[in-house]
Amino acid sequence: MDLAEKSEKKLEQMDSKIEALEGKYKQRIQVEELKASMNPEELEKEIMELKEKQKLLRLAMKQK
């Protein structure tokens, strides 16, 4: 195995690790991005809208 192949394999391993970490912390990252981009009132409104959507989805699933 030459240097280029070793480097390529190492990069693939690092990419896999990065993707795994992003998946693990995705929700936390999204929350931090929201907190940075919105004020508390906007966040509260967004949360209320999401809760309403969640409630409607649950009702729709029960009817199936």
XYZ file of C-alpha atoms in Angstrom:
64
model
C 0.000 0.000 0.000
C 1.539 3.295 -1.031
C 1.329 6.647 0.711
C -1.614 7.882 -1.375
C -3.696 4.812 -0.510
C -2.821 5.110 3.183
C -3.749 8.785 3.169
C -7.027 8.089 1.380
C -7.927 5.365 3.871
C -7.072 7.639 6.805
C -9.236 10.425 5.339
C -12.153 8.022 4.917
C -11.823 6.964 8.563
C -11.735 10.596 9.694
C -14.787 11.420 7.565
C -16.659 8.530 9.175
C -15.747 9.749 12.646
C -16.833 13.305 11.813
C -20.166 12.085 10.452
C -20.732 9.975 13.566
C -20.007 12.939 15.846
C -22.241 15.234 13.794
C -25.038 12.694 14.073
C -24.513 12.373 17.803
C -24.574 16.122 18.425
C -26.898 17.194 15.592
C -29.822 18.098 17.845
C -27.602 20.008 20.267
C -26.002 21.907 17.376
C -29.411 22.795 15.941
C -30.608 24.084 19.314
C -27.510 26.252 19.691
C -27.970 27.620 16.166
C -31.592 28.486 16.949
C -30.647 30.153 20.210
C -28.043 32.250 18.428
C -30.367 33.302 15.617
C -33.593 34.071 17.547
C -34.635 36.042 20.574
C -36.536 34.296 23.416
C -39.951 35.421 22.178
C -39.310 34.038 18.699
C -38.048 30.777 20.172
C -41.130 30.453 22.347
C -43.402 31.045 19.346
C -41.472 28.461 17.301
C -41.732 25.910 20.123
C -45.477 26.457 20.452
C -45.940 25.980 16.699
C -43.888 22.781 16.776
C -45.885 21.447 19.725
C -49.123 22.118 17.840
C -47.788 20.295 14.756
C -46.696 17.400 16.947
C -50.146 17.229 18.522
C -51.823 17.188 15.107
C -49.468 14.472 13.859
C -50.242 12.312 16.877
C -53.973 12.734 16.290
C -53.556 11.828 12.627
C -51.553 8.726 13.527
C -54.210 7.589 16.014
C -56.882 7.837 13.324
C -55.009 5.461 10.984
